[in-house]
XYZ file of C-alpha atoms in Angstrom:
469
model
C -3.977 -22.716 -4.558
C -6.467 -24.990 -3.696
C -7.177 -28.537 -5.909
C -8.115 -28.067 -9.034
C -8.483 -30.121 -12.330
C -6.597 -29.064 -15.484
C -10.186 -29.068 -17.462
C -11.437 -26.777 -14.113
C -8.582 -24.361 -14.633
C -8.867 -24.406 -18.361
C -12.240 -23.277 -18.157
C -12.022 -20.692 -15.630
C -9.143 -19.129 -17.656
C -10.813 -20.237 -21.101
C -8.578 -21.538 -22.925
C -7.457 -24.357 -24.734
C -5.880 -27.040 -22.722
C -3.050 -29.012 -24.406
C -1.950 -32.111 -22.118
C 1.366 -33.753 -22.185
C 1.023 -38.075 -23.442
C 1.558 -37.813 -19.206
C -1.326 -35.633 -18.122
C -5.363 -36.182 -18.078
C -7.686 -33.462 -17.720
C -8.905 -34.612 -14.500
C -5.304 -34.203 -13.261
C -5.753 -32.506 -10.172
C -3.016 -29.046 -9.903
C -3.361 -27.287 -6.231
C 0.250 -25.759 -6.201
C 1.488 -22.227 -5.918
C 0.801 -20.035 -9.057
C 3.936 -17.995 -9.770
C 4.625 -14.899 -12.497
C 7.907 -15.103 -11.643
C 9.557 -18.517 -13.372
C 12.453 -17.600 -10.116
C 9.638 -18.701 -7.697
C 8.242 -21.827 -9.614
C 8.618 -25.110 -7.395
C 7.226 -28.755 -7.713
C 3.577 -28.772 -8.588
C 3.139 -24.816 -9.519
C 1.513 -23.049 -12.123
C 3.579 -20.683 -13.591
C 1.756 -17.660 -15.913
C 3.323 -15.967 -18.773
C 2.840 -12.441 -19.371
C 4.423 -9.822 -21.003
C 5.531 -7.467 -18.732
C 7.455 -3.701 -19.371
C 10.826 -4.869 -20.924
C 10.338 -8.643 -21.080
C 8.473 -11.496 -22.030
C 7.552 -14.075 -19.457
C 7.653 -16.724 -21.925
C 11.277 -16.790 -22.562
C 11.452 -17.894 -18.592
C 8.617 -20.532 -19.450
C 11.347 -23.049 -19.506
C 12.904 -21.806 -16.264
C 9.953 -22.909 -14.576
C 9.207 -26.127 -15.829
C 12.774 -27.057 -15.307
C 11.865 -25.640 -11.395
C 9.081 -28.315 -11.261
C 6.039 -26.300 -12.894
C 3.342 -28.613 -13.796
C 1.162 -26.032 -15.683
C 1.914 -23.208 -17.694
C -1.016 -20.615 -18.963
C 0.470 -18.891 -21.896
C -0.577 -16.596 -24.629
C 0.865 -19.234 -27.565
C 2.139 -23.002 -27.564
C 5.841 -23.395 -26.594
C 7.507 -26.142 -27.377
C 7.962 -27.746 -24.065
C 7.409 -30.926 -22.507
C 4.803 -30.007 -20.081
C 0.953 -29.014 -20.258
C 0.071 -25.481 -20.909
C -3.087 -23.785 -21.319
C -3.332 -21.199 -24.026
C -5.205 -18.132 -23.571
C -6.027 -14.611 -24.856
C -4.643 -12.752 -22.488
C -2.532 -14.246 -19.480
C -3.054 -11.326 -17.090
C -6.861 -11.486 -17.653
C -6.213 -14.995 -17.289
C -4.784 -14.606 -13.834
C -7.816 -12.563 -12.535
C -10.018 -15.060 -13.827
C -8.653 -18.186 -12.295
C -8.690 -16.123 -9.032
C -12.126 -14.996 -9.154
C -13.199 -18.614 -9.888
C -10.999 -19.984 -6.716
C -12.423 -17.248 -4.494
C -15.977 -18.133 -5.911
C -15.528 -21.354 -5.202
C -13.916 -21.107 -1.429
C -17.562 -18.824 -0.711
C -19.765 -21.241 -2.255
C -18.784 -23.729 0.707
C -17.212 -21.727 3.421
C -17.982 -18.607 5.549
C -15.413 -16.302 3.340
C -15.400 -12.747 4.056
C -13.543 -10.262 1.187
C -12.422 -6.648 2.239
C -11.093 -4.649 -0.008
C -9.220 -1.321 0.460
C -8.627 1.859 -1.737
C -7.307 5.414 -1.302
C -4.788 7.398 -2.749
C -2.749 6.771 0.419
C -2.746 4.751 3.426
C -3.408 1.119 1.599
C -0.959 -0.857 2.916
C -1.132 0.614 6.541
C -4.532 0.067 6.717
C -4.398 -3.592 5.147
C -1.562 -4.454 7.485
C -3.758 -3.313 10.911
C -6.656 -4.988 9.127
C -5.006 -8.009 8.809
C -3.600 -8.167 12.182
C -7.075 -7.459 14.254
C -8.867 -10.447 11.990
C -6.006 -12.958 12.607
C -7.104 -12.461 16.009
C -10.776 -14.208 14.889
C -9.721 -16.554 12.190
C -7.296 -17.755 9.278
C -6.584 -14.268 7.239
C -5.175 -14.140 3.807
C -3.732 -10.398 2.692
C -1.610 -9.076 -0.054
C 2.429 -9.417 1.111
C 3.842 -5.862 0.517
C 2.074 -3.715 -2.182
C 0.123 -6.520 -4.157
C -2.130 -4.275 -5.547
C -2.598 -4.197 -9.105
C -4.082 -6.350 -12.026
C -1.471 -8.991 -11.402
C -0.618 -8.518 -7.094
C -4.485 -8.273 -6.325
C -5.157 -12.045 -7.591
C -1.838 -13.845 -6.833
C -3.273 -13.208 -2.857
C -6.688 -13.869 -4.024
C -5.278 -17.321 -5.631
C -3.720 -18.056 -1.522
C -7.593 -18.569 0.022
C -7.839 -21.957 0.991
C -11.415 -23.657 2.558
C -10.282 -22.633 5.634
C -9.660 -19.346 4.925
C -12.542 -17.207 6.791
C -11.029 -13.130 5.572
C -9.336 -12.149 2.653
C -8.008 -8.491 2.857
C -7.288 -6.741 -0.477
C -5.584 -4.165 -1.329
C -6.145 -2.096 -4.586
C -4.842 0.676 -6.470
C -5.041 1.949 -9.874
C -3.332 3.852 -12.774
C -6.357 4.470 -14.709
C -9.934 4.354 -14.407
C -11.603 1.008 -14.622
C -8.993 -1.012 -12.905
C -10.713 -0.908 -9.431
C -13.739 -1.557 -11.126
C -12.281 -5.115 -12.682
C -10.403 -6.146 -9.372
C -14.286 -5.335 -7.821
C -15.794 -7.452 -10.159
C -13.063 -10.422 -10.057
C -13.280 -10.349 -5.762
C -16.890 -9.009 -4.819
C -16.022 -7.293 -1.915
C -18.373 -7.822 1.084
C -16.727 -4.512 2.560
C -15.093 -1.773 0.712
C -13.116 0.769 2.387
C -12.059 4.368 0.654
C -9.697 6.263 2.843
C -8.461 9.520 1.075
C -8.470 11.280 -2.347
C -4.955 12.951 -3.182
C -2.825 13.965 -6.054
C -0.862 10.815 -5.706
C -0.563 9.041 -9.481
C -2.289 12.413 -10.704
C -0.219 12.302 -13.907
C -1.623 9.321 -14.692
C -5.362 10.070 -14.076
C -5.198 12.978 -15.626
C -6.865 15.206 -12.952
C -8.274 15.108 -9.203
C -11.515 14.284 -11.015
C -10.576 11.569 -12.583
C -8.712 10.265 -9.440
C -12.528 10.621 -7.638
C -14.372 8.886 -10.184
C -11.450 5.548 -10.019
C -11.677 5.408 -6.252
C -15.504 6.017 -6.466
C -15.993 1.992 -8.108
C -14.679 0.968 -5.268
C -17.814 1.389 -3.422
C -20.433 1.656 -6.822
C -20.635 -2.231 -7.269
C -21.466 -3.113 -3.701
C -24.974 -4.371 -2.655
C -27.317 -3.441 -0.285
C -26.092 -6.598 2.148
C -22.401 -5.205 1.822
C -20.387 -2.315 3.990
C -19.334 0.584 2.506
C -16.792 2.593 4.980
C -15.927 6.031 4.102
C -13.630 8.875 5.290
C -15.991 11.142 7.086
C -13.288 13.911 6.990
C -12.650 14.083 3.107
C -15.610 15.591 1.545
C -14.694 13.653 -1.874
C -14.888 10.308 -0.396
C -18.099 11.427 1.998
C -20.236 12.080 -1.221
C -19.366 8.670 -1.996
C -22.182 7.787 0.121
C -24.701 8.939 -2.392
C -23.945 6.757 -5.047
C -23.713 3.046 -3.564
C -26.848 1.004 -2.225
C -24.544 -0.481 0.145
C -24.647 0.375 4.030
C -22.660 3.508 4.990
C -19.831 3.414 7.973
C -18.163 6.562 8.564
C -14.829 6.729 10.445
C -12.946 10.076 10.776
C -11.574 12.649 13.815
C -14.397 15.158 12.982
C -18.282 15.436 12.065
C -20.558 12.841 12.552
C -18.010 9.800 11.718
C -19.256 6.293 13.283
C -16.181 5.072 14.022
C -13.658 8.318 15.322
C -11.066 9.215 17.643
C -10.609 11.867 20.288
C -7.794 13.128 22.782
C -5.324 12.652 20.153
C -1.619 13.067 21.654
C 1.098 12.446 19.370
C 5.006 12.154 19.940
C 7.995 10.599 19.286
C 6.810 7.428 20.440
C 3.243 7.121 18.340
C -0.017 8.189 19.479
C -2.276 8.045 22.021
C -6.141 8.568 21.330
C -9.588 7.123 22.564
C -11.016 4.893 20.017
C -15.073 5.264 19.702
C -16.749 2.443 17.754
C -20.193 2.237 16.341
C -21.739 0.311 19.162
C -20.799 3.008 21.550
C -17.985 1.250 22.885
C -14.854 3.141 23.077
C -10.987 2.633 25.200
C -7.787 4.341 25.258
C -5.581 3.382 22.099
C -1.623 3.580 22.498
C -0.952 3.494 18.943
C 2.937 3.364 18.453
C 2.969 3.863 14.749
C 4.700 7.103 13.955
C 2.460 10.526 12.334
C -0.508 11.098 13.602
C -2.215 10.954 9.996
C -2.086 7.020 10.422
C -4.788 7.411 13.079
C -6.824 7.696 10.212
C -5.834 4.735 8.859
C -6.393 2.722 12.420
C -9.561 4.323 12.239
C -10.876 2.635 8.899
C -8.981 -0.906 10.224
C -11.414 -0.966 13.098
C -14.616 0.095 11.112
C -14.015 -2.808 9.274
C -13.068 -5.053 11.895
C -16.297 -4.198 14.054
C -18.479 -5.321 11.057
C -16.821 -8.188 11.176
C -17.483 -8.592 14.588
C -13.913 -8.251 15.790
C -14.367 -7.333 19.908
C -12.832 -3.818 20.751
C -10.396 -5.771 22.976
C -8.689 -7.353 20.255
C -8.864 -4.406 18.000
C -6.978 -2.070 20.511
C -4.355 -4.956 20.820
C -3.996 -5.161 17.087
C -3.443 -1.592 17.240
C -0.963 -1.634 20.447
C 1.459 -4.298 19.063
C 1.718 -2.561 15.731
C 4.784 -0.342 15.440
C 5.144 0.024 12.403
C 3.616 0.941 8.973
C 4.950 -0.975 6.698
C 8.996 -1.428 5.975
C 10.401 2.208 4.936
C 7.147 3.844 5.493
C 7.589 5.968 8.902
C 10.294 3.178 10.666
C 12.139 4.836 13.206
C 15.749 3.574 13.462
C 18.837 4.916 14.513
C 19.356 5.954 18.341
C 22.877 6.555 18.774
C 23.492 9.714 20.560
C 19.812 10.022 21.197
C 19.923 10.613 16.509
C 16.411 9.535 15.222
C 16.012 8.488 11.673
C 12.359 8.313 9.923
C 12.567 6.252 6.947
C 9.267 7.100 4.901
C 10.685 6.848 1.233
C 8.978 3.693 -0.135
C 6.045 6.297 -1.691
C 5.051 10.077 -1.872
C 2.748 11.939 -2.945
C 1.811 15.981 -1.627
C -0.523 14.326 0.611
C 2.216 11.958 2.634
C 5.254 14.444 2.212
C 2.856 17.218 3.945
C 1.908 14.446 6.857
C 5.800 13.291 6.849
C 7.281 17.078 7.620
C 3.762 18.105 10.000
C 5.266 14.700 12.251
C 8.870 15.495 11.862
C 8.387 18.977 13.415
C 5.747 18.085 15.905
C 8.254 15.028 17.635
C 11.359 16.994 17.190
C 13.652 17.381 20.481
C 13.276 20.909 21.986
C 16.729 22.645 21.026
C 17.686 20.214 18.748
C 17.799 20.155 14.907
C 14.914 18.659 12.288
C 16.339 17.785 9.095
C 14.530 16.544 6.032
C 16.040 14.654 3.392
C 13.325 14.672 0.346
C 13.409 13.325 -2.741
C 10.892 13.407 -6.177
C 7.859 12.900 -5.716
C 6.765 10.977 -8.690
C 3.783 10.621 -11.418
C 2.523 14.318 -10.024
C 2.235 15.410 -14.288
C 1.626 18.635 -14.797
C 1.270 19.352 -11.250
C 4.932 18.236 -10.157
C 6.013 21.710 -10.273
C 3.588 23.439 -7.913
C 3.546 20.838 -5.501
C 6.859 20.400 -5.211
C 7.175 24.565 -4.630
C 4.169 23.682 -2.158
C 6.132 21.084 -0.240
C 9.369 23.727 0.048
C 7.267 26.511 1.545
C 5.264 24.013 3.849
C 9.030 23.005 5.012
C 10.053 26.447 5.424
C 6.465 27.416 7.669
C 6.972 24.648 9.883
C 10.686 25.930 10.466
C 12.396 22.884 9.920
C 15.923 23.321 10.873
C 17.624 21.676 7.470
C 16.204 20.747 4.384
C 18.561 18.708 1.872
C 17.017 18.191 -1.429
C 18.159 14.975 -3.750
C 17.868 14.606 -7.339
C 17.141 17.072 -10.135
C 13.492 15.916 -10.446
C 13.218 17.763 -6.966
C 15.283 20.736 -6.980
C 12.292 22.951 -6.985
C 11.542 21.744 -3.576
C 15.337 23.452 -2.900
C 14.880 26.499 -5.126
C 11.561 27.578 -3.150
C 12.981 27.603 0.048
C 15.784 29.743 -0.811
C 13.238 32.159 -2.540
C 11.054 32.542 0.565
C 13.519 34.493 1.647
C 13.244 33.400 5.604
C 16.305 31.026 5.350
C 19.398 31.185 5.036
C 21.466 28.377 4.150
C 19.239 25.768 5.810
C 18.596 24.233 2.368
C 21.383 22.205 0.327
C 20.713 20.851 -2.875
C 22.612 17.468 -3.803
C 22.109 15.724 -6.970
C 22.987 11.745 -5.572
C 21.693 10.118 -2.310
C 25.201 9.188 -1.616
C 26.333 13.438 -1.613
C 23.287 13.418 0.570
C 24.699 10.947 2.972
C 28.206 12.217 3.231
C 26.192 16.185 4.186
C 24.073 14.278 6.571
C 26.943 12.455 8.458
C 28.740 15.937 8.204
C 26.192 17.918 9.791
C 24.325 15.587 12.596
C 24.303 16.581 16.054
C 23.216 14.637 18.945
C 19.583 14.569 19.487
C 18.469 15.918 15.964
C 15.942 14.424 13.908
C 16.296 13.083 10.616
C 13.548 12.513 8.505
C 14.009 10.314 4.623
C 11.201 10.865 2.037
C 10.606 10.777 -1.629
C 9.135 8.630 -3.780
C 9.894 4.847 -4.704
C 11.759 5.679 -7.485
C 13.878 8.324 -6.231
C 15.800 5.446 -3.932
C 16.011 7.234 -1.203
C 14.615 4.112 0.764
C 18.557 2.966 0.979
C 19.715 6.195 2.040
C 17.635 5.864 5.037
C 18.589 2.212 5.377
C 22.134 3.741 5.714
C 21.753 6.360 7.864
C 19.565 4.310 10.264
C 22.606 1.920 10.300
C 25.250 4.510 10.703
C 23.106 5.982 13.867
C 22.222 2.812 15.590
């Protein structure tokens, strides 16, 4: 974090600063700020929140003992070191990162994008983040810090020299994009794609709309909205933000778009067309053709930012990956491929997933999908999953092997379509499902690993990708 004084951070936060007989309010603090007392080091700040089945207090003393200098709480412990004591300590958090980001703008050339969509965040922050290191210092979220408590711990890692910060942010409910919006101020927001994912928790697609809608309903008129051109509820966006319209997509009248898309086992190829006119061949080596989209909305943003197309189509040609366990291609022993997608899933991404496994499959060899729940559907988990074991069945993947009892529907629609006939297996552990797997391979098949976070079926691909390498 960068310097600030106790009395600085107590009023950004406001609270009630208690010092130490060692401490003075003009103490200056510019160490790391840590949630996790594991992480706390000489100089930190550590904040104590509450979190689903503990109370970050009780590590309070954990961190001070690790060197913490500052502790934001929600009441006074009784420890030898100063603490601030607040309302709420994850409001708290947001606040002191709004107030360093304010501060970095006030006196530097600080650009903030943000990024939303039911899916694609992460591979769209990651491409983002790797054309605008190629202009200047860039500060984005490690992994999937995108909540109330990820989306300022990066905010809080700007420094003066920092010239982008890259955001990421999702939500379980509405209002929580609008609060990161307000904490950040985004001078681009981005909105890739309105799915089911998290439906159980908003309630309905609706719902889902109006949450990834404040991404873009805050902006001013001197700030970039970019939209997918190619989902019609993120297109009507445009009608409800003063800020300036960029459209990327494959179809219509996008600004930013892609033609001559080839896709294979090796990534994609497709000719990028930017707003300026300017377009090049792209040899994008990220598996699924769906993440063109994503590359898509990275380079909108980028060319706003007045990234050249040269360095954007190298940002795009040394990517090859996603993310870790989203689409990573490992194995290769006996010409077996492994796709290990099963850090997230939603009907959206499991459709995409099974469309790429049987478009890069090996002529006369086998595609088998592994698939596991796909979480926080609600009321809709039954239907989609149904939907997801007929699209399986329709592309004529060779084997389907279902995991988990959350998913068995996926199983028990395939075997009522009536067009197969023992190519689906139901298993209720991810260990049953990697004893059938190393069973059944034959050289040259495809393997494909998805389900949700929770299901675990992340380390079942992590396994088989060993076991075939």
């Amino acid at each position: 974090m960068i310097a600030l004084s106790l009395s600085d951070i107590s009023r950004a936060v406001n609270g009630a600063l208690h010092l130490t007989d060692a401490s003075s309010a003009t103490d200056l603090v510019d160490g790391s700020v840590q949630t996790d007392s594991r992480l706390s080091e000489p100089g930190s700040i550590f904040v104590a929140k509450f979190g689903a089945v503990t109370d970050g207090h009780l590590f309070a003393p954990d961190a001070s003992g690790r060197g913490a200098v500052l502790l934001i709480v929600e009441h006074l412990l009784d420890l030898p070191v100063t603490q601030i004591v607040v309302a709420d300590s994850v409001a708290a958090l947001g606040a002191l990162a709004a107030a360093v980001v304010a501060r970095v703008r006030a006196v530097g050339n600080l650009k903030v994008v943000a990024v939303t969509g039911s899916n694609g965040k992460t591979t769209t922050k990651n491409l983002l983040r790797s054309m605008l290191e190629r202009v200047g210092p860039t500060v984005a979220p490690r992994g999937s810090f995108n909540n109330q408590v990820g989306a300022p711990m990066t905010m809080l890692e700007v420094t003066f020299e920092t010239r982008f910060l890259v955001i990421e942010m999702g939500a379980s409910s509405e209002g929580a994009i609008a609060n990161l919006v307000r904490l950040v101020r985004p001078d681009i927001g981005i909105v890739l794609i309105v799915g089911l994912a998290h439906a159980g928790e908003f309630g309905d697609l609706d719902a889902t709309v109006r949450a990834k809608s404040e991404m873009v309903t805050d902006l001013l008129e001197t700030d970039v909205a970019v939209l997918n051109a190619d989902d019609p509820r993120v297109a009507q966006m445009a009608a409800i933000t003063p800020a300036r319209i960029v459209r990327f997509g494959e179809y219509g009248q996008a600004d930013v778009r892609a033609s001559d898309l080839n896709s294979g086992r090796t990534g994609t190829t497709f000719t990028l067309h930017l707003a300026s006119g300017q377009s090049a061949t792209v040899e994008f080596r990220v598996l699924g053709e769906h993440h063109v989209m994503n590359a898509l909305a990275a380079a909108a943003a980028a060319e706003v930012l007045g990234v050249s197309l040269g360095d954007i189509v190298a940002a795009l040609q040394a990517t090859t990956r996603a993310e870790r366990w989203r689409m990573e291609v490992l194995g290769g022993k006996d010409d077996i491929t492994v796709i290990n997608d099963a850090y997230n899933a939603s009907p959206d991404s499991m459709s995409a997933a099974l469309k790429t496994l049987a478009q890069i499959g090996t002529p006369g060899r086998r595609t088998i999908a592994v698939l596991g729940e796909m979480a926080e559907l609600g009321e809709l988990a039954g239907d989609e999953h149904d939907r997801i074991g007929l699209l399986a069945v329709r592309l004529n993947i060779s084997q389907m092997i279902v995991v988990g009892p959350a998913a068995r529907r996926m199983h028990i629609s395939t075997i009522n379509e009536g067009s197969w006939d023992g190519e689906s297996a139901y298993v209720d552990t991810p260990d049953e499902a990697f004893d059938l797997v190393r069973r059944s391979v034959n050289p040259g098949d495809t393997v494909l690993v998805k389900s949700s976070n929770s299901a675990g079926l992340r380390f079942l691909g992590d396994r088989l990708g060993d076991l075939f390498s």
